[in-house]
XYZ file of C-alpha atoms in Angstrom:
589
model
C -35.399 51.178 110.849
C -34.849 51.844 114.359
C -32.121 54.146 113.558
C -34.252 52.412 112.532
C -31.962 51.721 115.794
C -34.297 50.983 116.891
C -28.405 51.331 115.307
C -28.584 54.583 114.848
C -29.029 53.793 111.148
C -30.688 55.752 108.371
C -33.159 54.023 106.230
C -31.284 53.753 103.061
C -32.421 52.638 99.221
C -29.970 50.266 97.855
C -30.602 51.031 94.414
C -32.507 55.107 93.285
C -34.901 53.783 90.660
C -33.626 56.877 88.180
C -30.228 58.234 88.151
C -31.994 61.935 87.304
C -33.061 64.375 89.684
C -36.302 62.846 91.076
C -39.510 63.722 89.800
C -41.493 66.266 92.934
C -37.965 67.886 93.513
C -36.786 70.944 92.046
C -33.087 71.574 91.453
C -32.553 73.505 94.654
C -34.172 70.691 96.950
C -37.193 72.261 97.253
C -40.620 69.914 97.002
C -42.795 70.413 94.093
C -46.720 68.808 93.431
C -46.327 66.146 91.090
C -50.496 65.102 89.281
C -51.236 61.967 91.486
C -53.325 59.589 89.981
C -57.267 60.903 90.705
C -59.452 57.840 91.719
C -63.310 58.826 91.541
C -65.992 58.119 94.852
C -67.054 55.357 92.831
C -63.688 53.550 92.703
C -61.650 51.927 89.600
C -63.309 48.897 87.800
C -60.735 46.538 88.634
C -61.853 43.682 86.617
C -61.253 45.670 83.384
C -57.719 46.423 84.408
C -56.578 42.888 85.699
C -57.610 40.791 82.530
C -54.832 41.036 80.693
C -52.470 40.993 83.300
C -54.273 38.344 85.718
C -55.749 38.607 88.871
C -54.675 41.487 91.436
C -53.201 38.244 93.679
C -51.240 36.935 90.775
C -49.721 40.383 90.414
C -49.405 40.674 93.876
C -47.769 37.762 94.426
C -45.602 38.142 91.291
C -44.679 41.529 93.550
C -43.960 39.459 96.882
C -41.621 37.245 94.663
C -39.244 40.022 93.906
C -35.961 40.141 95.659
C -36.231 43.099 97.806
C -39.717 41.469 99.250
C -39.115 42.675 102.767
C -37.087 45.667 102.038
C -37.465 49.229 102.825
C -40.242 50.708 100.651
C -38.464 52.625 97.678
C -36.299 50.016 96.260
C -35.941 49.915 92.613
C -37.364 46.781 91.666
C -40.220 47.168 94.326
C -40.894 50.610 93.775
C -41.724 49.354 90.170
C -43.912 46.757 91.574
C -45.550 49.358 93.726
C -46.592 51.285 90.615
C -47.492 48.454 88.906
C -50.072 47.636 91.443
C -51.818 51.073 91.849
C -51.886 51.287 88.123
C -53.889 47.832 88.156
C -56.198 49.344 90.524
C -54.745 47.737 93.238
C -54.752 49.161 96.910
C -51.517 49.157 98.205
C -51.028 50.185 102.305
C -47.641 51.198 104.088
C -47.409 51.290 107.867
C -45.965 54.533 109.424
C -42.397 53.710 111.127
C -41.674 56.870 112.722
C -44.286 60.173 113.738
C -44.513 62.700 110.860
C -45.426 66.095 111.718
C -46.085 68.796 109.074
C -47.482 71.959 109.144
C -47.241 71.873 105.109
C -50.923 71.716 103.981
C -49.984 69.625 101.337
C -47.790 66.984 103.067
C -49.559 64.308 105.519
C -49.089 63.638 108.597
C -49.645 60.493 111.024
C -48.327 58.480 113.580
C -45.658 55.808 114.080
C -48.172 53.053 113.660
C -50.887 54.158 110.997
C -51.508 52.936 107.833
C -51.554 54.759 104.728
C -52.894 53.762 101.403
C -49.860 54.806 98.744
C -51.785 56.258 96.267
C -48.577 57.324 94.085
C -45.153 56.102 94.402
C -43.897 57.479 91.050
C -41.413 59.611 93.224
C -38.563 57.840 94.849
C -38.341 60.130 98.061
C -41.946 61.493 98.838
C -45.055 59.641 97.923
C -48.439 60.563 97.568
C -50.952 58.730 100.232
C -54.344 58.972 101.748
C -55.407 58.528 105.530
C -59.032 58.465 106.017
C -60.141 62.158 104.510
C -56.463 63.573 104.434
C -54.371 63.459 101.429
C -50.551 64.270 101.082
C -46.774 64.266 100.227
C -45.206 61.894 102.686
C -41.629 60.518 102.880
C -40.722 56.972 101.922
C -37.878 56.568 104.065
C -40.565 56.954 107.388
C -42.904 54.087 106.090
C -42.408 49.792 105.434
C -44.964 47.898 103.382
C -47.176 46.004 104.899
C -46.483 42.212 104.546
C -50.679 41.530 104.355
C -51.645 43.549 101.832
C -54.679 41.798 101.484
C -55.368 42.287 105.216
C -58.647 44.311 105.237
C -58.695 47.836 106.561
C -61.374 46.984 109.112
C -59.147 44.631 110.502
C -56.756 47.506 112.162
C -57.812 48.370 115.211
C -59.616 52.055 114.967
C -59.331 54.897 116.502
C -62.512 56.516 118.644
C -62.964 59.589 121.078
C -60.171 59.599 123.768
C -57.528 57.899 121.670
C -58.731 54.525 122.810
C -58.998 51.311 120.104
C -62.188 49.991 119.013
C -61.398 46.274 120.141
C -64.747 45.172 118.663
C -63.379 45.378 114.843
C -60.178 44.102 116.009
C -61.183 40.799 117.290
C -63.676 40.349 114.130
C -61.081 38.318 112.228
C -62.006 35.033 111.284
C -59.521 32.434 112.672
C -58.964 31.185 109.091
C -58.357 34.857 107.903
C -55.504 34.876 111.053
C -53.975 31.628 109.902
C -53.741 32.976 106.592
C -52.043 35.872 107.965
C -49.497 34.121 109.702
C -49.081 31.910 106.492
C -48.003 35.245 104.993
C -45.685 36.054 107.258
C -43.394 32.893 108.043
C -43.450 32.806 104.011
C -42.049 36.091 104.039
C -39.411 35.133 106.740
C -38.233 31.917 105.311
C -37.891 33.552 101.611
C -36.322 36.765 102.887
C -33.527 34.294 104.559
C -33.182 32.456 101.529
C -32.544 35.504 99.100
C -30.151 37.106 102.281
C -27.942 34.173 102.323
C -27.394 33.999 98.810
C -26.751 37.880 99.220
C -24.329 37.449 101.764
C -22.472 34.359 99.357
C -22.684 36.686 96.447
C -20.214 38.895 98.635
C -18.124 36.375 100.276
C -16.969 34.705 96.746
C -17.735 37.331 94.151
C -16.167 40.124 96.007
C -13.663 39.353 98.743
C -12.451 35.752 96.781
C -11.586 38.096 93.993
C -10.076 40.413 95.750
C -7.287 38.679 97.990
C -6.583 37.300 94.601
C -4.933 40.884 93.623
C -2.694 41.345 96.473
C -1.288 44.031 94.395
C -4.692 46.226 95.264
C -5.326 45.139 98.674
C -3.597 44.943 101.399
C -5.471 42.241 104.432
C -6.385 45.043 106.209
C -8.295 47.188 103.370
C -10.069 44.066 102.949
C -10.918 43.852 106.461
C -12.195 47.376 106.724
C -14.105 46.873 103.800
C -16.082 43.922 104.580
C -15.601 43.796 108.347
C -16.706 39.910 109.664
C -19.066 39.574 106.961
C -17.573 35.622 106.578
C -18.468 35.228 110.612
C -22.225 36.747 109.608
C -22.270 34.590 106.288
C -21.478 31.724 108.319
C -23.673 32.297 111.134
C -27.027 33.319 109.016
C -26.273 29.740 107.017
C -26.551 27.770 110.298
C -30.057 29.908 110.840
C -31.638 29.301 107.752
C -30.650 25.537 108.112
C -32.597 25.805 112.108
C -35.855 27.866 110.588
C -35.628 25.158 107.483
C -36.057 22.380 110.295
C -39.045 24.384 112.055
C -40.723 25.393 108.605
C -44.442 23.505 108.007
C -44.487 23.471 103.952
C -47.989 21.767 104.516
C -49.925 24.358 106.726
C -47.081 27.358 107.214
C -48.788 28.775 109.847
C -48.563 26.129 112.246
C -44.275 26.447 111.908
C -43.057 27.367 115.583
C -39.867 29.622 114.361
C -39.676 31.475 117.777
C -37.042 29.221 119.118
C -34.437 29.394 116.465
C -34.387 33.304 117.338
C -33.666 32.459 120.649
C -31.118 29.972 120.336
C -28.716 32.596 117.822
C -29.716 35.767 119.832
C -26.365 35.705 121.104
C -24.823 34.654 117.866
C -26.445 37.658 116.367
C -24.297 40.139 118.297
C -21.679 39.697 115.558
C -23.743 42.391 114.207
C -22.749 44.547 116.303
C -18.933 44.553 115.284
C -20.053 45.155 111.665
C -22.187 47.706 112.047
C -19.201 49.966 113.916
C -17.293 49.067 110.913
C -19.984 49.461 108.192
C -18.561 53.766 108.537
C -15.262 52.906 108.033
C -16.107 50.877 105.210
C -17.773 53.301 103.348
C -14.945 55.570 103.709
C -12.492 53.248 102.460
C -14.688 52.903 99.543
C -15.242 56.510 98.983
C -11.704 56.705 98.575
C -10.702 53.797 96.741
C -13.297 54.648 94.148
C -11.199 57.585 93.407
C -9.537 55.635 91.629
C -10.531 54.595 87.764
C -9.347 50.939 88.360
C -10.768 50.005 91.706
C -14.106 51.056 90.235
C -13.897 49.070 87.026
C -12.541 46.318 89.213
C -15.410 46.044 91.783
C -17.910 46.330 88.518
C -15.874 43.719 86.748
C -16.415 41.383 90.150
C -20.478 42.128 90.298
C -20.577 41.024 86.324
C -18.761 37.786 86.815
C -20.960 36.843 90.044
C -24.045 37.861 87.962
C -25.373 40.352 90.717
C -28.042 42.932 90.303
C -27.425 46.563 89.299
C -25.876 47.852 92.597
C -22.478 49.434 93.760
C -20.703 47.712 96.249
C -21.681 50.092 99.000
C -24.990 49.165 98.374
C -24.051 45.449 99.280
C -22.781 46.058 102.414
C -25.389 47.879 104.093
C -28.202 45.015 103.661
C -26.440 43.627 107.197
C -27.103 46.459 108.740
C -30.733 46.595 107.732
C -30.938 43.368 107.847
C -30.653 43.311 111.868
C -33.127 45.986 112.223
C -35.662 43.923 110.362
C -35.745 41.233 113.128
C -37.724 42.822 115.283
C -39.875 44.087 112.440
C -40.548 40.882 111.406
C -41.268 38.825 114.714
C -43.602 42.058 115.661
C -45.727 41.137 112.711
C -45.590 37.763 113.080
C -46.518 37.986 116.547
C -49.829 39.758 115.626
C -50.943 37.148 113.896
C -50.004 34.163 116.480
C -52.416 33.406 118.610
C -51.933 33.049 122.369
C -52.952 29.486 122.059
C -50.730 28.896 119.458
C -47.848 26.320 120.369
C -44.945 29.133 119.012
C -46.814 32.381 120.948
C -44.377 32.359 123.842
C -41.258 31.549 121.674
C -42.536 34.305 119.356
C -42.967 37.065 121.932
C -39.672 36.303 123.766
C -37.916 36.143 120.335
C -39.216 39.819 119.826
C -37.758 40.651 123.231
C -34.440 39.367 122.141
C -33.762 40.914 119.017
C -35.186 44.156 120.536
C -32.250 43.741 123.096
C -29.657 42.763 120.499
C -30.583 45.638 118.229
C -30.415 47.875 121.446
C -26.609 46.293 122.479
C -25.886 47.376 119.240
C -26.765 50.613 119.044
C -25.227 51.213 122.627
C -21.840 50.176 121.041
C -22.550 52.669 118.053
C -23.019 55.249 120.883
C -19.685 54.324 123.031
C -17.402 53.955 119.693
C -18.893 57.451 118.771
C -17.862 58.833 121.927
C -14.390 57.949 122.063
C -13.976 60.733 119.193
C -15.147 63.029 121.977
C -12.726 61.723 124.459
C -10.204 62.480 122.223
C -10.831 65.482 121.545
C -11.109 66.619 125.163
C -7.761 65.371 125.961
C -6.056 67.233 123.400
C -7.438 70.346 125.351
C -6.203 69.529 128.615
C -2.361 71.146 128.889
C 0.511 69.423 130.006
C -1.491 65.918 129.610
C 0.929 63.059 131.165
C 1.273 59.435 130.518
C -0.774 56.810 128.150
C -3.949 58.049 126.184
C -7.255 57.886 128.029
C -8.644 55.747 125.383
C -5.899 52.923 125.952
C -8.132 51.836 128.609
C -11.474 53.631 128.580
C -14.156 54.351 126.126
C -16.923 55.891 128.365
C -17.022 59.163 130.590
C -19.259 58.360 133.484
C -19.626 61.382 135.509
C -17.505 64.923 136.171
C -17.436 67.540 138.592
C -15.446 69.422 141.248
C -14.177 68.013 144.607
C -11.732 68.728 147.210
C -8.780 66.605 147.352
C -7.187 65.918 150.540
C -3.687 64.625 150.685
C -1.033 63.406 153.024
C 0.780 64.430 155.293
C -0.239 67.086 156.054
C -3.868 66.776 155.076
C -3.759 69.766 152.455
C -7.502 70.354 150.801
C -6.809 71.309 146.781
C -9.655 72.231 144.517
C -9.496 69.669 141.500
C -11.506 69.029 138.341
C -12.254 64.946 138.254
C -13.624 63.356 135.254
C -14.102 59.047 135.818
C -13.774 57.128 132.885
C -14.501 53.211 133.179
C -11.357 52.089 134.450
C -9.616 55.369 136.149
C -10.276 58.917 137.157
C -8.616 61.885 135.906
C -7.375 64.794 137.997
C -7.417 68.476 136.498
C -6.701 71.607 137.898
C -7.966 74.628 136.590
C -5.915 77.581 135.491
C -6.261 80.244 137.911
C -6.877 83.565 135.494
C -8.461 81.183 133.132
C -10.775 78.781 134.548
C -11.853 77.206 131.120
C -8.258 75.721 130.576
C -7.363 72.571 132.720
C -4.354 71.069 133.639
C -3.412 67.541 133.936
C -2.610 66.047 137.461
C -2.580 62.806 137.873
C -5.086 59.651 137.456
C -6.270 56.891 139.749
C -7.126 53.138 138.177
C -10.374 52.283 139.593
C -9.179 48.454 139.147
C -7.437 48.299 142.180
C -9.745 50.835 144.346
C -12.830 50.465 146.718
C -14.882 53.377 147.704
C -15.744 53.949 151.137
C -18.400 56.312 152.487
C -17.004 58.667 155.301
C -19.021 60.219 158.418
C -19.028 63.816 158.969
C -16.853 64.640 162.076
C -13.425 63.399 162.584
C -11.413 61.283 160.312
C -8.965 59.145 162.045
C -6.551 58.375 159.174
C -6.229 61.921 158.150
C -6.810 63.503 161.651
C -9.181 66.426 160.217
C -12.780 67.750 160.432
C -14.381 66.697 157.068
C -18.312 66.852 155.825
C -19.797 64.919 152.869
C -16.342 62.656 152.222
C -15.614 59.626 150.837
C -12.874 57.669 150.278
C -10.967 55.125 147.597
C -8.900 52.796 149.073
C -6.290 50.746 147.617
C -6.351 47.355 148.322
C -2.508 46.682 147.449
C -1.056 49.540 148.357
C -3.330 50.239 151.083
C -3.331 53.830 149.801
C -6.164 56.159 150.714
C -7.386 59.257 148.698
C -10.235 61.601 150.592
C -12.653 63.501 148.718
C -14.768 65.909 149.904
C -17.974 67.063 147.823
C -19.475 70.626 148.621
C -23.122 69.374 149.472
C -24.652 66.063 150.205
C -26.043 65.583 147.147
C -23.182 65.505 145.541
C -22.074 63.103 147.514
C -24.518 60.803 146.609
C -23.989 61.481 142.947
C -20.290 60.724 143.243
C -20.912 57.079 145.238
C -23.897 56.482 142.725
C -21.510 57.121 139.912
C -18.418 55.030 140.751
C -21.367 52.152 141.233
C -22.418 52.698 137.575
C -18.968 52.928 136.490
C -17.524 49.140 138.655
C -21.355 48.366 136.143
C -20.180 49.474 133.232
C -16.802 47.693 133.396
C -18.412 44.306 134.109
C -21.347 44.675 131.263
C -18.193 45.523 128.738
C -16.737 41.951 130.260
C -19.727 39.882 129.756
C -20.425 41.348 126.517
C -16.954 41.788 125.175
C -17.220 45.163 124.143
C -13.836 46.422 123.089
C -12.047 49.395 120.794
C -9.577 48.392 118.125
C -6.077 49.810 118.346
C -7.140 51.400 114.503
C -10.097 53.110 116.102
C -8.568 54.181 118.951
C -5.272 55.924 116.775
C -7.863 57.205 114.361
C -9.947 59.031 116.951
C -6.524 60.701 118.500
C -4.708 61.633 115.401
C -8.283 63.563 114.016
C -7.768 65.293 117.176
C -4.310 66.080 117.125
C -5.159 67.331 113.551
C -7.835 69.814 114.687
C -5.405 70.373 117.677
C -2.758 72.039 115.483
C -5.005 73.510 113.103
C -6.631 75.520 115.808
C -10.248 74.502 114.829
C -12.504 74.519 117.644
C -13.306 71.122 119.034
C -16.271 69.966 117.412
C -17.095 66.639 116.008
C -17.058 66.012 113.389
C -19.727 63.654 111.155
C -17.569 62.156 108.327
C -19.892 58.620 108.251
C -23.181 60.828 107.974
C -21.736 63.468 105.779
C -20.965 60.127 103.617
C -24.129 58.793 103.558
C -25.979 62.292 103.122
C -24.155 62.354 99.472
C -25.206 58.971 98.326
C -28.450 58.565 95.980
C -30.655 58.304 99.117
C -33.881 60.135 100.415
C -33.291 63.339 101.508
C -35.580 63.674 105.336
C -37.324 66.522 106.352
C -35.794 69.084 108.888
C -38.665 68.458 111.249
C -37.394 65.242 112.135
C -34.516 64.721 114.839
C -31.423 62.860 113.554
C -31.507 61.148 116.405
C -34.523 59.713 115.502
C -33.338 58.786 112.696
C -30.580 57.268 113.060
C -31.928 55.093 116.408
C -32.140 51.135 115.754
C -34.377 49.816 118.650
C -36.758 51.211 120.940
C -36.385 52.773 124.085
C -34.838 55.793 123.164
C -31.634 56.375 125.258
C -32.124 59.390 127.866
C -29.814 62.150 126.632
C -26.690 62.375 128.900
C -26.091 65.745 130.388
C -21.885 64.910 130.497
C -20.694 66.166 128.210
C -22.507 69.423 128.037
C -20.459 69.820 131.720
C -17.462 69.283 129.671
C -17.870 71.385 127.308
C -18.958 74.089 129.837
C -16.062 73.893 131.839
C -13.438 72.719 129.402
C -14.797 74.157 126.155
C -12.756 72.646 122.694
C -10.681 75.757 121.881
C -8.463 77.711 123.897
């Protein structure tokens, strides 16, 4: 959902409703028109269809009741349901979670936002929809259902000249037609909590009880790679549904005020944050484990016994990764149909806020734990590299460039390459024929150090002329370094930079943001590897390569990974440091 985020996660189908290749694609990947269903100006007679069946909200609430209610659209079981529905005549409406831009004259496009009525879902990757006049192949994976289907159209707010909303159709909703709404929606929250917990127990006893139970297949620590702190989650999400149980109006659902119990575990919910790093390791433990004939008749063996549906284990341990992008999803909707009067509207909106942040914090983790591959990989180009491993105590490169390095005693000026890491900065030199290859020099810890800006003119310590200097100065050694930058802007964008960096260390602090020895070993020794191999230095994707094999929806090239692969909202500025890396230190030799 947002990346999806939104943790840099890809909207994934648990369970592909046909093990065949899916009807609309041809063999080679390549789209095909599939007959949608044809539905004349004068509409279906819906009263013929639904007799036998019942009414189109029994069906659509036998539909709500299914176990993936608040899934992504394209699960098995609700894809099924989907059909169901537009074969009974029924309307069914999806709302747009990403931009989709085509020039294909028979695909769709909208906007993150719009709402298109599914028209044919018969195809698990690209459906068949209708916006106003246009009609087109669209892809699952970029849409959610909408949790009021039996919200009228007119309701949404419309579009008119100048892109501006037509407010007088949007406050036309009756207050009773609102209430109803909101009913909808805390329903859906409270029942989606219900079915996750007994997910998450399914897990805890029919998987991981059964396997520490054969100590002669796994060791503690496949176990823990496997299912990460899904006990901590499955512990946590228990006390939740217990606090939204406590706030939950069974007499008139709308009037519930759930807002608060978000609040109170926002902080519980970063536990998220440490599965979802793990949730690619995982997956490769898996992929390799099910190499082998006995670990996959052993994890089938454990789903039969705990009487779970129809899905492989990696299936089961992504729902808590979607299941933290959903948050936000959820309290957005629910917020649209609170009123500002309403008792839980300022619980409700802050709540939003909240799991907005907590699904950013986690995908800013995502981003730091993928980078320390990169930091890996650059110091296994630097020659004659000295010492402990960058990554024993830093996980973030905060700013490079060249400076002039004055040292005592006799106030020498060298030319060095400096690279700050949270925690220390690292001193290069360049070779002299060829400038691409560094060498290691030495490395400061920015733990003991304060910077201090220096006047042009004199110095007194050093006794020298300098222009657009600083220094760092130890406070225990009372050891001084002098830098001097070659303009004065860089000079600001040095001081500016060891600021962010003193901010990045104390925002890892508060937020205990740390890299496991594993992780840290893992990232060096795939660089070592492509180090001796004499590969050029590029990283690698081993988690999406992973997950681009799997029975899920294959995305259109137009669309940006990144986008993709984003779990919250705002999208993080891209960071122009390592392209000055790879300029001046490029991965090869």
């Amino acid at each position: 959902i947002t990346s999806p985020v939104a943790f840099d996660i890809l909207p994934l189908k648990l369970h592909p409703f046909s093990q065949s290749t899916p009807t609309g694609l041809d063999c080679v990947g390549c789209r095909r028109r599939i007959s949608a269903p044809v539905i004349t100006d004068g509409g279906l007679d819906k009263t013929a269809l639904t007799d036998d069946v019942g009414s189109e909200e029994d069906l659509y609430e036998d539909f709500r009741s299914s176990n993936h209610r608040y899934g992504h659209a394209g699960g098995g079981g609700e894809q099924l349901a989907i059909n169901e529905l537009i074969s009974d005549g029924s309307v069914v409406y999806a709302e747009a979670l990403w931009d989709h831009v085509t020039m294909d004259d028979q695909e769709l496009g909208f906007k993150a936002g719009d709402v298109i009525e599914v028209m044919d879902a018969t195809n698990k990757e690209w459906w068949w929809g209708r916006i106003l006049d246009s009609e087109g192949w669209f892809p699952a994976s970029f849409v959610r259902l909408r949790v009021n289907q039996d919200e009228p159209m007119e309701d949404y707010p419309l579009k008119v000249e100048g892109g501006k909303e037509d407010d007088s159709r949007r406050f036309g909703m009756g207050q009773t037609t609102k209430d109803q709404m909101r009913t909808n929606v805390i329903n859906e929250i409270i029942s989606t909590e219900r079915d996750y917990i007994k997910h998450l127990k399914d897990i805890c006893e029919g998987y991981i009880k059964q396997c520490r139970k054969r100590a002669d297949m796994f060791t503690e620590e496949q176990l823990r790679t496997i299912f990460g702190n899904i006990e901590d989650i499955y512990r946590c999400q228990k006390k939740f549904v217990k606090a939204l149980e406590k706030k939950f109006n069974k007499d008139h659902p709308h009037l519930s005020e759930v807002g608060s119990c978000f609040l109170e575990y926002q902080t519980e919910f970063q536990i998220y944050s440490e599965y979802c790093n793990n949730h690619p390791n995982a997956c490769l433990e898996l992929s390799r484990l099910t190499k082998v004939n006995k670990y996959v008749y052993f994890f089938e063996a454990c789903r039969l016994l705990q009487k779970m549906i129809d899905i492989s284990l990696d299936g089961f341990l992504l729902t808590p990764v979607q299941k933290i992008c959903k948050y936000p999803l959820q309290l957005a909707e629910l917020l649209k149909y609170t009123n500002p009067q309403h008792r839980d509207f300022k619980d409700v909106e802050a709540a939003l806020n909240a799991m907005k942040n907590v699904a950013r914090l986690i995908n800013e983790r995502k981003r730091r734990l993928e980078n320390i591959d990169k930091i890996a990989q650059w110091q296994s180009s630097i020659e004659d590299w000295e010492g402990e491993d960058v990554l024993v105590r830093s996980s973030e490169l905060i700013y490079s460039g060249e400076l002039a390095k004055i040292s005592h005693p006799q106030a020498k000026s060298q030319q060095r390459m400096f690279f700050l890491f949270d925690h220390q900065l690292v001193c290069c030199k360049k070779d002299l024929l060829r400038r691409d290859i560094l060498y290691y020099k030495s490395r400061i810890n920015m733990d003991d150090m304060e910077i201090l800006d220096v006047e042009d003119g004199k110095d007194k310590d050093f006794n020298i002329s300098v222009k657009n200097a600083f220094k760092l100065h130890c406070r225990d050694t009372e050891e001084v370094h002098l830098f001097c930058a070659k303009k004065p802007e860089q000079k600001q964008r040095w001081l500016k930079a060891f600021e962010n960096e003193r901010r990045q260390v104390q925002l890892d602090q508060e937020t205990g943001f740390s890299i496991t020895e594993v992780q840290k070993k893992q990232a060096m020794l795939n660089a070592s590897k492509q180090h001796h191999a004499g590969k050029p230095k590029a990283v690698t994707r081993p988690y999406y390569d992973f997950l681009m094999r799997q029975k899920h929806p294959t995305l259109p090239s137009t669309l940006p990974q990144q986008q993709v692969f984003m779990l919250a909202e705002p999208k993080r500025k891209p960071s122009n440091f390592w392209q000055n890396i790879s300029r001046l230190t490029p991965f090869r030799k």
